[in-house]
Every structure is written in C-alpha cells, then in structure tokens.
JSON list of C-alpha atoms in Angstrom, two decimals:
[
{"chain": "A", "resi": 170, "resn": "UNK", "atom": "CA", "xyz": [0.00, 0.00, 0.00]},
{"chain": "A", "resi": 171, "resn": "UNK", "atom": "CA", "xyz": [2.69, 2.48, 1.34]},
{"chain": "A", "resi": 172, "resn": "UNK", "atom": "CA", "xyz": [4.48, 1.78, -2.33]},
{"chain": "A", "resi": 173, "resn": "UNK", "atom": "CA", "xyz": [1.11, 2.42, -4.03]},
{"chain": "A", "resi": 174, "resn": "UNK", "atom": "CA", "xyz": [0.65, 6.17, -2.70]},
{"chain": "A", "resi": 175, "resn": "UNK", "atom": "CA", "xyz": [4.09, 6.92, -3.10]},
{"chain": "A", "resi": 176, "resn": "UNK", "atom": "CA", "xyz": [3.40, 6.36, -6.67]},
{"chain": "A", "resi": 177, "resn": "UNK", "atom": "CA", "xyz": [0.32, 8.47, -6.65]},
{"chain": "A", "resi": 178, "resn": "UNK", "atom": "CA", "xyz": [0.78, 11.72, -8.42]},
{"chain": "A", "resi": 179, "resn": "UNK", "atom": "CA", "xyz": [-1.25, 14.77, -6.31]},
{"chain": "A", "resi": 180, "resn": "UNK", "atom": "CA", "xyz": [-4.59, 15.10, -6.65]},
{"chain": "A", "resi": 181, "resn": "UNK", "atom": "CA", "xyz": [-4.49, 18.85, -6.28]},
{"chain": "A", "resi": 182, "resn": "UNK", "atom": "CA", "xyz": [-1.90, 21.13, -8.01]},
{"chain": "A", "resi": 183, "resn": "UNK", "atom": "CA", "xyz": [0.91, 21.37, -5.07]},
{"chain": "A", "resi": 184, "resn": "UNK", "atom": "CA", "xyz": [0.87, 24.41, -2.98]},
{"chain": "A", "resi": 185, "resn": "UNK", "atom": "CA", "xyz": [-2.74, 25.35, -3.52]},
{"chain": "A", "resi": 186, "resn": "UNK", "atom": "CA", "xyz": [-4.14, 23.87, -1.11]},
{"chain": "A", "resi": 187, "resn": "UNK", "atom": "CA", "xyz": [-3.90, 20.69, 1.97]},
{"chain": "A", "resi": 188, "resn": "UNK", "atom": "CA", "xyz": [-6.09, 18.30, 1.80]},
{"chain": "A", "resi": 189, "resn": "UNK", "atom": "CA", "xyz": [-7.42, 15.90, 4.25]},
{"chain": "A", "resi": 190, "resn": "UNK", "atom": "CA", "xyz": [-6.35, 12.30, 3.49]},
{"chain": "A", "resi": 191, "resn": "UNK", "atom": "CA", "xyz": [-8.83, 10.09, 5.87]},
{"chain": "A", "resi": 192, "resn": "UNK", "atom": "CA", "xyz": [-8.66, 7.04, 4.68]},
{"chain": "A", "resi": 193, "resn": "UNK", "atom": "CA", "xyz": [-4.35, 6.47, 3.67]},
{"chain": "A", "resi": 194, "resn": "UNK", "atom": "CA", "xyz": [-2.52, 8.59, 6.97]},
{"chain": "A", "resi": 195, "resn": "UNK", "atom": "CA", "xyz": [-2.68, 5.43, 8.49]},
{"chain": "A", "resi": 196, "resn": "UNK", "atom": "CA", "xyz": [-0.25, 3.99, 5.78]},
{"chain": "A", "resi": 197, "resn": "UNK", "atom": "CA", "xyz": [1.78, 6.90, 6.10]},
{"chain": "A", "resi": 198, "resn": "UNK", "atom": "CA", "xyz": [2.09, 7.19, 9.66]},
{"chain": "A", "resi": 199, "resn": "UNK", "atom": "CA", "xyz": [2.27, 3.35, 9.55]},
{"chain": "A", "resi": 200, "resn": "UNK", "atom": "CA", "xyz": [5.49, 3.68, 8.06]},
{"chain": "A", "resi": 201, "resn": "UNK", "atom": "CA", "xyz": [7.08, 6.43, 9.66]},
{"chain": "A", "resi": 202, "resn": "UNK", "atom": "CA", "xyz": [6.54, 4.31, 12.84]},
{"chain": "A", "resi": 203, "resn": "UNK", "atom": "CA", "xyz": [8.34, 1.07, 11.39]},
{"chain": "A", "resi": 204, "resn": "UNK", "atom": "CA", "xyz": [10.89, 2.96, 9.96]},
{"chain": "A", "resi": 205, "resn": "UNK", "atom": "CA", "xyz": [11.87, 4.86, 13.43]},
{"chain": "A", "resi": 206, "resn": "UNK", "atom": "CA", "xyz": [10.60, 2.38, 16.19]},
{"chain": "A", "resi": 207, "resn": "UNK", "atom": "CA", "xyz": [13.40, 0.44, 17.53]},
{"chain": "A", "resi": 208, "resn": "UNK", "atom": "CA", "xyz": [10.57, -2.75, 18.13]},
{"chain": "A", "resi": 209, "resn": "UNK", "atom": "CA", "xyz": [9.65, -2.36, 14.09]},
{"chain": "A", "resi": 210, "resn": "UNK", "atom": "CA", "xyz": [5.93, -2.36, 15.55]},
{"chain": "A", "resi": 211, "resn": "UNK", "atom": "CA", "xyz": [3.15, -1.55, 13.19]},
{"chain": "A", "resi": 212, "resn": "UNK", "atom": "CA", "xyz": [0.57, 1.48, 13.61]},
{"chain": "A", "resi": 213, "resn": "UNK", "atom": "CA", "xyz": [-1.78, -0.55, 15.52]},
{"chain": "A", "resi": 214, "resn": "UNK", "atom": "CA", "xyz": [0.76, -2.07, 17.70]},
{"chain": "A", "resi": 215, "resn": "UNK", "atom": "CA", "xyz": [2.07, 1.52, 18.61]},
{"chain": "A", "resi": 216, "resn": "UNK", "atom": "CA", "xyz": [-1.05, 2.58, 19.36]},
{"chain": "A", "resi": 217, "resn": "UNK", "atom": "CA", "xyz": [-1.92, 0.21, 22.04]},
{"chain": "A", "resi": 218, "resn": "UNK", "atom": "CA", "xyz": [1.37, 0.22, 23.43]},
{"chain": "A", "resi": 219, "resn": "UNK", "atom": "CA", "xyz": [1.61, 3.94, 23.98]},
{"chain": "A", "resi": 220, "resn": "UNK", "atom": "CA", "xyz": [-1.90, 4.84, 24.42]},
{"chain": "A", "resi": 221, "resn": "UNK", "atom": "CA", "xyz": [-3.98, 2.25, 25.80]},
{"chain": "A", "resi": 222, "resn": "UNK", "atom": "CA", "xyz": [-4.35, -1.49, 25.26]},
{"chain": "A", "resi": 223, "resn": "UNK", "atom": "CA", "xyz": [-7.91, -1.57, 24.70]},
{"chain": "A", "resi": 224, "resn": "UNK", "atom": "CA", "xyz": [-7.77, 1.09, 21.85]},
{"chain": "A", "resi": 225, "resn": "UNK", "atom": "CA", "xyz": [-7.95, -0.96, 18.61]},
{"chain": "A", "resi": 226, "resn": "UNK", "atom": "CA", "xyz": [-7.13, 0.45, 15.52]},
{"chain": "A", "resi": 227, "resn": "UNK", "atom": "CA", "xyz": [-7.24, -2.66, 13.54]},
{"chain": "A", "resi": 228, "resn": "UNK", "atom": "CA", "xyz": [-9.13, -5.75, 14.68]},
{"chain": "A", "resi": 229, "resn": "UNK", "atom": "CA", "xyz": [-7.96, -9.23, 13.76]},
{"chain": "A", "resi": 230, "resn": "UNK", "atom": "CA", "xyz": [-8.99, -10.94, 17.25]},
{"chain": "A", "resi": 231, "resn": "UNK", "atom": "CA", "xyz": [-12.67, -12.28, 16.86]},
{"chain": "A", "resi": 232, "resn": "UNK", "atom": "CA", "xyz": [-13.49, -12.44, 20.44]},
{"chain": "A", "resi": 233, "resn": "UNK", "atom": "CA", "xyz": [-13.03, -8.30, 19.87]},
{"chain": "A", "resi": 234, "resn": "UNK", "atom": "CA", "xyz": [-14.61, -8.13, 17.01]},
{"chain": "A", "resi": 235, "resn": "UNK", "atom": "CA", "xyz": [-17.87, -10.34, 18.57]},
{"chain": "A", "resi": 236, "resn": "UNK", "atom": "CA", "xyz": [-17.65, -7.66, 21.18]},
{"chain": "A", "resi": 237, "resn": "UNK", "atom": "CA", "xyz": [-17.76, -4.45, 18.52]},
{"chain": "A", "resi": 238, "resn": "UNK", "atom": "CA", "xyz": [-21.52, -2.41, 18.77]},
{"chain": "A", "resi": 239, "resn": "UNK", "atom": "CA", "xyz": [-22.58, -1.64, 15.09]},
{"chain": "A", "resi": 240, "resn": "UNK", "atom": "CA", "xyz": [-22.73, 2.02, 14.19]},
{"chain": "A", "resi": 241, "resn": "UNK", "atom": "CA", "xyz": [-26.46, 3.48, 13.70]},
{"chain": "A", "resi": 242, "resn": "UNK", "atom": "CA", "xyz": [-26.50, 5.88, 11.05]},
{"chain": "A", "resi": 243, "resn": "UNK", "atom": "CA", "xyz": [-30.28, 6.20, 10.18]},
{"chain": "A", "resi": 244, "resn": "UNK", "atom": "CA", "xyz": [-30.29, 9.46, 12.41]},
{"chain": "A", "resi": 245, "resn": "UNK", "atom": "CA", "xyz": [-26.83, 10.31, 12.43]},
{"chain": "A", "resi": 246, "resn": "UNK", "atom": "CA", "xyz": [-26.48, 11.07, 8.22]},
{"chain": "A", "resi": 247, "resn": "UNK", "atom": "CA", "xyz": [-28.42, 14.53, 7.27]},
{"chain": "A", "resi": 248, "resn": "UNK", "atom": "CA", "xyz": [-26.32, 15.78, 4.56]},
{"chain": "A", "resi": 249, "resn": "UNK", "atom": "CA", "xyz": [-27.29, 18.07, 1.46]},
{"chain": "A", "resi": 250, "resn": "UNK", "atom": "CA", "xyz": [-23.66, 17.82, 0.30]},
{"chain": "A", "resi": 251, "resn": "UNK", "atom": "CA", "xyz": [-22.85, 15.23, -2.23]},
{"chain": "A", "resi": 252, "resn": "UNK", "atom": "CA", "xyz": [-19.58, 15.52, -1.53]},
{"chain": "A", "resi": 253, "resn": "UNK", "atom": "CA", "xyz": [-20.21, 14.62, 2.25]},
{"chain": "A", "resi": 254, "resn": "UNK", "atom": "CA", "xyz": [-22.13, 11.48, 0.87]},
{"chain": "A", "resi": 255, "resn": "UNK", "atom": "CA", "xyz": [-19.71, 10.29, -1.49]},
{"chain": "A", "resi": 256, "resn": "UNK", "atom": "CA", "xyz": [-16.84, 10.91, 1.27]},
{"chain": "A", "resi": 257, "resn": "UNK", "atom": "CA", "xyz": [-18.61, 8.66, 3.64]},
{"chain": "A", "resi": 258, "resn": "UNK", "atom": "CA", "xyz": [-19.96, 6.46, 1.63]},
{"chain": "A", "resi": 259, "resn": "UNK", "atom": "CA", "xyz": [-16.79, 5.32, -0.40]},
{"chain": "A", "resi": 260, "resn": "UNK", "atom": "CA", "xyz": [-18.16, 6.96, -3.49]},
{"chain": "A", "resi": 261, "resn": "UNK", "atom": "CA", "xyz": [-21.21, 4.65, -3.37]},
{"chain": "A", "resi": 262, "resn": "UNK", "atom": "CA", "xyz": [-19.97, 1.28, -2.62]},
{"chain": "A", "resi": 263, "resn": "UNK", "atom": "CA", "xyz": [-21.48, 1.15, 0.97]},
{"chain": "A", "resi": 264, "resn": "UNK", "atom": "CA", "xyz": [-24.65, 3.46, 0.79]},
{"chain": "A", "resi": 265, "resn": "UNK", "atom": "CA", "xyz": [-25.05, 5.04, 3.90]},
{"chain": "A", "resi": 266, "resn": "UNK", "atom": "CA", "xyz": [-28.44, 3.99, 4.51]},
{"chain": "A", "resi": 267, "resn": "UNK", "atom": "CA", "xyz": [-27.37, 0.41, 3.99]},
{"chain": "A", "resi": 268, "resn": "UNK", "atom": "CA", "xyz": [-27.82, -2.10, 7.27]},
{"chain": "A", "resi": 269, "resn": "UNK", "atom": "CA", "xyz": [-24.50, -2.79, 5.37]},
{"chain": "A", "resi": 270, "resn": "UNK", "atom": "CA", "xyz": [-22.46, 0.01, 6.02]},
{"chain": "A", "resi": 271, "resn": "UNK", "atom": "CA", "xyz": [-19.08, -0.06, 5.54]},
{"chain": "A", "resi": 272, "resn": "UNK", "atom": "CA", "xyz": [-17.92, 1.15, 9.27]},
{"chain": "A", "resi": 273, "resn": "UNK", "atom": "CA", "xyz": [-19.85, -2.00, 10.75]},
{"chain": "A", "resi": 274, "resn": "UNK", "atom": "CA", "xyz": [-17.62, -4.30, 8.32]},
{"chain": "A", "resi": 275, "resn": "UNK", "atom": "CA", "xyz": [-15.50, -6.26, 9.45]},
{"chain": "A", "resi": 276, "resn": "UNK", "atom": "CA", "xyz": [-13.18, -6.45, 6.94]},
{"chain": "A", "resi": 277, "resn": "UNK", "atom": "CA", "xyz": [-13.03, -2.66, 7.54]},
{"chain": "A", "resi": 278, "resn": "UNK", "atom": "CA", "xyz": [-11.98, -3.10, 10.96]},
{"chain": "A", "resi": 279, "resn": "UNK", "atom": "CA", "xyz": [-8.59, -5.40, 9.69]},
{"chain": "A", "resi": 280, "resn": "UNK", "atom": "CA", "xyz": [-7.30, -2.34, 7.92]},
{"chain": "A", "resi": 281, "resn": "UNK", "atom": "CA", "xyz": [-5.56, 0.81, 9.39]},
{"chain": "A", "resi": 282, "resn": "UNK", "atom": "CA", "xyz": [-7.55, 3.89, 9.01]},
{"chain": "A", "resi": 283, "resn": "UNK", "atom": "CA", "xyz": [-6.89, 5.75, 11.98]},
{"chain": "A", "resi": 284, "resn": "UNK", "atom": "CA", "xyz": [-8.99, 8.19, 11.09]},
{"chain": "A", "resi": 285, "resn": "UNK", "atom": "CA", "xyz": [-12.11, 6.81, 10.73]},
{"chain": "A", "resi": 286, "resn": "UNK", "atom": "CA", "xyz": [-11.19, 3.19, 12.43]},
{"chain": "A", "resi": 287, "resn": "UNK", "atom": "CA", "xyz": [-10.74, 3.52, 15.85]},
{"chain": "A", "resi": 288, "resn": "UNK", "atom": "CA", "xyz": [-12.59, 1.16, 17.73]},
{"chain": "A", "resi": 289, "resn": "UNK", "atom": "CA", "xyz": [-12.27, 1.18, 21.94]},
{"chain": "A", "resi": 290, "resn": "UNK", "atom": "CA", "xyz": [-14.90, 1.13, 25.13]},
{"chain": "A", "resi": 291, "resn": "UNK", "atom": "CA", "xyz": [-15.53, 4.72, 27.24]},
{"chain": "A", "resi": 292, "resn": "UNK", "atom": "CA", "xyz": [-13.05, 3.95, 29.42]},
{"chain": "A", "resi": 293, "resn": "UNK", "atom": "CA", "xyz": [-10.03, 4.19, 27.34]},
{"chain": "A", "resi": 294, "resn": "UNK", "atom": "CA", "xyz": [-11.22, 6.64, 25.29]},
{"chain": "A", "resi": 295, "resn": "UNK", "atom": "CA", "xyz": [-11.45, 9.03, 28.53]},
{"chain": "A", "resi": 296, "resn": "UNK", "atom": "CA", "xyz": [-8.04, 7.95, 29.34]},
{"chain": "A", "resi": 297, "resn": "UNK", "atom": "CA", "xyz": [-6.43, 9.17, 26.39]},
{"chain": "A", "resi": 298, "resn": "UNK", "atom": "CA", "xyz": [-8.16, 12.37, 26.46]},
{"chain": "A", "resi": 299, "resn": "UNK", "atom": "CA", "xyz": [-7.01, 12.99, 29.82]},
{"chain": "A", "resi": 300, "resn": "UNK", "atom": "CA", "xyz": [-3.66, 11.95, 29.13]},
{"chain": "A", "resi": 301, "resn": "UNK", "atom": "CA", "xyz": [-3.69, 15.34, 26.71]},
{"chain": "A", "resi": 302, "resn": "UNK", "atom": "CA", "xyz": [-3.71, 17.47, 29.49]},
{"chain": "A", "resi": 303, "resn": "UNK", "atom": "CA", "xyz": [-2.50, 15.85, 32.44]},
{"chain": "A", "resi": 304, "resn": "UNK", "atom": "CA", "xyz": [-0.81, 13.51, 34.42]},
{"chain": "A", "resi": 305, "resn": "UNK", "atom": "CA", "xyz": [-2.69, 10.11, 35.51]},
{"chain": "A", "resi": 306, "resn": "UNK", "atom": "CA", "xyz": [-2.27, 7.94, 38.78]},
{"chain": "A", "resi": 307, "resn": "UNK", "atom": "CA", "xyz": [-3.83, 4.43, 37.77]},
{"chain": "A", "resi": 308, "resn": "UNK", "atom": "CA", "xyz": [-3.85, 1.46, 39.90]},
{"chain": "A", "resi": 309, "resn": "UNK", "atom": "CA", "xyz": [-0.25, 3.09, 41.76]},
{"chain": "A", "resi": 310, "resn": "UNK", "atom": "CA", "xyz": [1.58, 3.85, 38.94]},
{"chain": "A", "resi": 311, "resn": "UNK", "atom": "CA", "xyz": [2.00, 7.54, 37.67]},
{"chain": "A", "resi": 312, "resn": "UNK", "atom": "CA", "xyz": [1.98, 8.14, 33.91]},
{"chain": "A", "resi": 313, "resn": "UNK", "atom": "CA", "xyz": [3.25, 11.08, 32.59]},
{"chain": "A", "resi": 314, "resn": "UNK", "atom": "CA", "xyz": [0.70, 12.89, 30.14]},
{"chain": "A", "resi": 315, "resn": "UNK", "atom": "CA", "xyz": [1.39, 12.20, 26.38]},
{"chain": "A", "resi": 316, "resn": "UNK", "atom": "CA", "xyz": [2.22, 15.93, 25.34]},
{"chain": "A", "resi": 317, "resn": "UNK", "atom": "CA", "xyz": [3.97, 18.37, 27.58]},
{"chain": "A", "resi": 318, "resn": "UNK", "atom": "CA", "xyz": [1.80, 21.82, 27.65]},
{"chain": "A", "resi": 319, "resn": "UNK", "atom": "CA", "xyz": [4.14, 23.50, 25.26]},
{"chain": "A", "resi": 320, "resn": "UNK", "atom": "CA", "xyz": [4.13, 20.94, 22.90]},
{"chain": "A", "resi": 321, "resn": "UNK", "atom": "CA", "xyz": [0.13, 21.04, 22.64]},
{"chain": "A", "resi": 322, "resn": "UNK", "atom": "CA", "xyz": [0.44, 24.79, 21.98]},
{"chain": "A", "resi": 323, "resn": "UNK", "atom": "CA", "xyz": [2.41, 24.32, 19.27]},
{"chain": "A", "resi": 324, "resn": "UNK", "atom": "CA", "xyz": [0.84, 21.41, 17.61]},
{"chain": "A", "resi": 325, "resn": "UNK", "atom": "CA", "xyz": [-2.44, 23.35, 17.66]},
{"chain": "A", "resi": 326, "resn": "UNK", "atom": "CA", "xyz": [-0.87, 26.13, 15.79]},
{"chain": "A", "resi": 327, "resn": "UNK", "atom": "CA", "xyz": [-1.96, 26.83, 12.44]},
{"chain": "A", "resi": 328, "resn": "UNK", "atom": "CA", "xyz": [0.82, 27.64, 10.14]},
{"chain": "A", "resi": 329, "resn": "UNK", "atom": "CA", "xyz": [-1.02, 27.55, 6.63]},
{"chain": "A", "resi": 330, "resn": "UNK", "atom": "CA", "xyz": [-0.02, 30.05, 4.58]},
{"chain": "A", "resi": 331, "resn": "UNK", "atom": "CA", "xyz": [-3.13, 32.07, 3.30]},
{"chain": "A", "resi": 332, "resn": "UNK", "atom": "CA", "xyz": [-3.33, 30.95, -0.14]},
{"chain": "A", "resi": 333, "resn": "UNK", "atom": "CA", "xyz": [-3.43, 27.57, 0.81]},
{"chain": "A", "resi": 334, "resn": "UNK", "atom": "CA", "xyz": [-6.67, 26.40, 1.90]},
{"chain": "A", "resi": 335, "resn": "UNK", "atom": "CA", "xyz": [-7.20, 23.74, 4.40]},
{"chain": "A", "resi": 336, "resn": "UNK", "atom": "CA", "xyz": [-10.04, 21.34, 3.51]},
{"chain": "A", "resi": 337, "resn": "UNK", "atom": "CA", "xyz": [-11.51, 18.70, 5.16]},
{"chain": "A", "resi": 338, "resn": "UNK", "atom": "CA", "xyz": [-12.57, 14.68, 3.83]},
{"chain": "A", "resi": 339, "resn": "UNK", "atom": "CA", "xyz": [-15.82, 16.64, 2.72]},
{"chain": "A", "resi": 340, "resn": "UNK", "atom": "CA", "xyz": [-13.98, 19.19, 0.74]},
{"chain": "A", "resi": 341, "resn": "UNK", "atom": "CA", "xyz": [-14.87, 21.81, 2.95]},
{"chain": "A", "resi": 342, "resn": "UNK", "atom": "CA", "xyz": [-12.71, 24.41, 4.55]},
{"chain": "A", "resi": 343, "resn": "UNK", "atom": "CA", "xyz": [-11.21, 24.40, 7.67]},
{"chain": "A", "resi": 344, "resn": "UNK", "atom": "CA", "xyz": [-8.12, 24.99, 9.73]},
{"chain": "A", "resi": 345, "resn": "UNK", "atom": "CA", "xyz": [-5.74, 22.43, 11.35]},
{"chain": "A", "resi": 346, "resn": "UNK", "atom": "CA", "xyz": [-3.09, 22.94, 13.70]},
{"chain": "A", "resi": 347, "resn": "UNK", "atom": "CA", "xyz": [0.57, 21.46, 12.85]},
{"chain": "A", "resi": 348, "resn": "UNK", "atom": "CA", "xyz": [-0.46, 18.21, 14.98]},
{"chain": "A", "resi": 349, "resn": "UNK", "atom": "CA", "xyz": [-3.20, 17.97, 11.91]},
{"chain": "A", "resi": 350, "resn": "UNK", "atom": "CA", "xyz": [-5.28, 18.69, 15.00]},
{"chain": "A", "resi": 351, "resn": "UNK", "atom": "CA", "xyz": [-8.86, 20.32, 13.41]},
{"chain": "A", "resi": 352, "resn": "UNK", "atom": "CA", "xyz": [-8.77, 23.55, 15.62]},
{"chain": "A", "resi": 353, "resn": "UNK", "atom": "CA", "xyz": [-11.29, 26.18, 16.17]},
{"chain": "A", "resi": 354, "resn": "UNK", "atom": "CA", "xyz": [-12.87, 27.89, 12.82]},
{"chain": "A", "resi": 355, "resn": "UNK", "atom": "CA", "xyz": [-15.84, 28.13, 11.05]},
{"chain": "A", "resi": 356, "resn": "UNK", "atom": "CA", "xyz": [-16.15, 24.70, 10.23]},
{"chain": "A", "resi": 357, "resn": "UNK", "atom": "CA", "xyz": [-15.32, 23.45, 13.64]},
{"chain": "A", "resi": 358, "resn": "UNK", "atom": "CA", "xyz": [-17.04, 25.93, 16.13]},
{"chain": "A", "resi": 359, "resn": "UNK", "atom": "CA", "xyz": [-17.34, 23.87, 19.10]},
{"chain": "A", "resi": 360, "resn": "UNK", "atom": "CA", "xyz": [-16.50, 25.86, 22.43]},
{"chain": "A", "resi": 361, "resn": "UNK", "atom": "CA", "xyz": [-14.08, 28.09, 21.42]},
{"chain": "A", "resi": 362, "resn": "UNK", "atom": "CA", "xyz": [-10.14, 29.31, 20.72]},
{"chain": "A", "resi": 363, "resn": "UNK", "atom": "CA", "xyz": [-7.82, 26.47, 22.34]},
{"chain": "A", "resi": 364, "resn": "UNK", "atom": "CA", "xyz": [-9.93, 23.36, 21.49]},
{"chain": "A", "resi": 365, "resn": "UNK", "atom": "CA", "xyz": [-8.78, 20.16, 19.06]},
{"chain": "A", "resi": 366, "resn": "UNK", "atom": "CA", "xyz": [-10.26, 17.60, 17.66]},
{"chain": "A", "resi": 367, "resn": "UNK", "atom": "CA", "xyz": [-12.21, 16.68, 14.54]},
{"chain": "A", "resi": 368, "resn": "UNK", "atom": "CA", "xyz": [-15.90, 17.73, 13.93]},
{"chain": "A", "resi": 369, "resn": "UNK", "atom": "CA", "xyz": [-17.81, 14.94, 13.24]},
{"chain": "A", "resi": 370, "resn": "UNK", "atom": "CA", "xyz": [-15.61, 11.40, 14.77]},
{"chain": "A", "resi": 371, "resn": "UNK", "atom": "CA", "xyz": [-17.44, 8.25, 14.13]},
{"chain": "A", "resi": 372, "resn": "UNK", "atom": "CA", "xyz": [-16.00, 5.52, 16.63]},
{"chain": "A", "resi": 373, "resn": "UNK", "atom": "CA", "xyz": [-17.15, 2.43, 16.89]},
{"chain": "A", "resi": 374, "resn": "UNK", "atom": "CA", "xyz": [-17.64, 1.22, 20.56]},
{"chain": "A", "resi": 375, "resn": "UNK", "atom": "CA", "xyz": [-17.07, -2.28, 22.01]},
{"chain": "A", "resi": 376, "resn": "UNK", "atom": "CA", "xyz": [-18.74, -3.94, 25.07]}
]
C-alpha cells in the first residue's frame, strides 16, 4: 500500500491547497513508525502500546470483534452535500443507509484507518483524552501525560499560509493545527479558541 501512494501523483496542483487524506494517513504514519521504532511495531501495535491497550485500531482478534456495537446511522447522516455522501460512503460502494455500512464491516476493521477506524470502550477513550492534558495515577503507577503543555500549543498552531486552503474529507474548509489537530474555525465551532479535535468522529464502541 505504502508503495502504491508513493506512486500516486497529487490530486491537487501542489501548494494550492492541503487536503485531508482520511482514509491512507494510516499507511503513512504506519510507516514512519516502522521505519523509526526500535521494536519495528506496526501502527496498531504503537497505538496500544503507547496509548492504551484496549484502543484498537485494527481488529484481527474475533473475540473483539464479537464484542464491537454496530454504528447506527439512520439518524446520524443529514447531509445536502454530495460531496459529504460520497466521502462517507466510499463513493457509493457502501450506501449510507445500507444495514450494510461499511464502518460495521468487518473487513473494515482489519485495515488501518486511523482516522475513521478507531474502535475502543468509554473507558479508554477518557483515558487518552485525559492523558492530553494531564498527568494520571492508575492502579499506583504515575503516567506522565502524552504531550507536555508547550508541545500542545504548538501542535495546535496553524501555520497555513493564506493561499493555501485547508479542507476537510468533505472538501470543505477548515483549519488544522501542525499536529493535523482540526482547531477552532468556522467549520469546527465547538467551544471556542484552544480546542482540538475533529468535527464529526465516528467511533465504533465495544462492550
């Protein structure tokens, strides 16, 4: 795969504008990982080494998988956009309205797409978000917090230059941080100045 987008020629003429590339970072970050990690350890295997071992970026345990809630989209999906639909719809293949869809597959969940693949229970997910900002004491062992204040400051920056629109997996614009954090702007107007994140995570839970 990683050979495959190398030899992908830009979808948009360079230096015009940054794209959002959902469905391949994990590739990419996949293989920055192997390439610098003393253990060799792939994306997934990072993850839940660093982060937490019940966050699952790629299933291939059944017992997890049997344990995986389905994602309900019949009230979730209001979109005008056809762009949006396409987007999350993989042009079409897996209509969104489908009992099908292609988030609930599990041949989905064996493939490294951190970005719209993460699949974990309430627990861990409020672990990592706490480990963001501070330091944890769990079970009598300390754990320092993943990024030190001044590193969250300036991987929240956004250093765009003004002729070169950020856009979103939708197409629409937005603003993200160095991190590739979405921060606050008109597309993601949640709270206020300060805040990261993404607008509209999907994330599949598990019991």
């Amino acid at each position: 795969m990683a050979s495959l987008m190398d030899a992908q020629k830009p979808h948009c003429q360079p230096r015009t504008v940054h794209e959002y590339h959902g469905h391949i970072i994990g590739y990419a970050a996949g293989e920055l990982i192997r390439r610098v990690d003393l253990h060799h350890r792939t994306y997934n295997q990072f993850v839940r080494d660093k982060l937490d071992r019940e966050f699952y970026v790629v299933i291939l345990n059944d017992e997890v998988e049997a344990r995986v809630s389905p994602v309900d989209t019949s009230n979730v999906f209001s979109m005008d956009s056809q762009t949006q639909k396409k987007s999350l719809s993989c042009s079409a293949a897996s209509p969104l309205e489908s009992s099908l869809m292609i988030f609930n597959g599990t041949r989905l969940h064996c493939v490294a797409i951190p970005s719209v693949n993460e699949i974990t229970n309430a627990r861990s997910l409020a672990r990592i978000y706490y480990l963001l900002i501070g330091d944890i004491n769990e079970y009598g062992k300390k754990q320092k917090r993943l990024l030190s204040e001044q590193t969250l400051i300036e991987a929240t920056k956004n250093v765009t230059p003004t002729d070169e629109p950020d856009r979103n997996w939708y197409n629409m614009s937005t603003n993200f941080g160095k991190g590739r954090f979405q921060i606050y702007s008109d597309c993601f107007n949640i709270f206020g100045d300060g805040v990261f994140s993404h607008s509209d995570i999907i994330l599949d839970l598990y019991l």
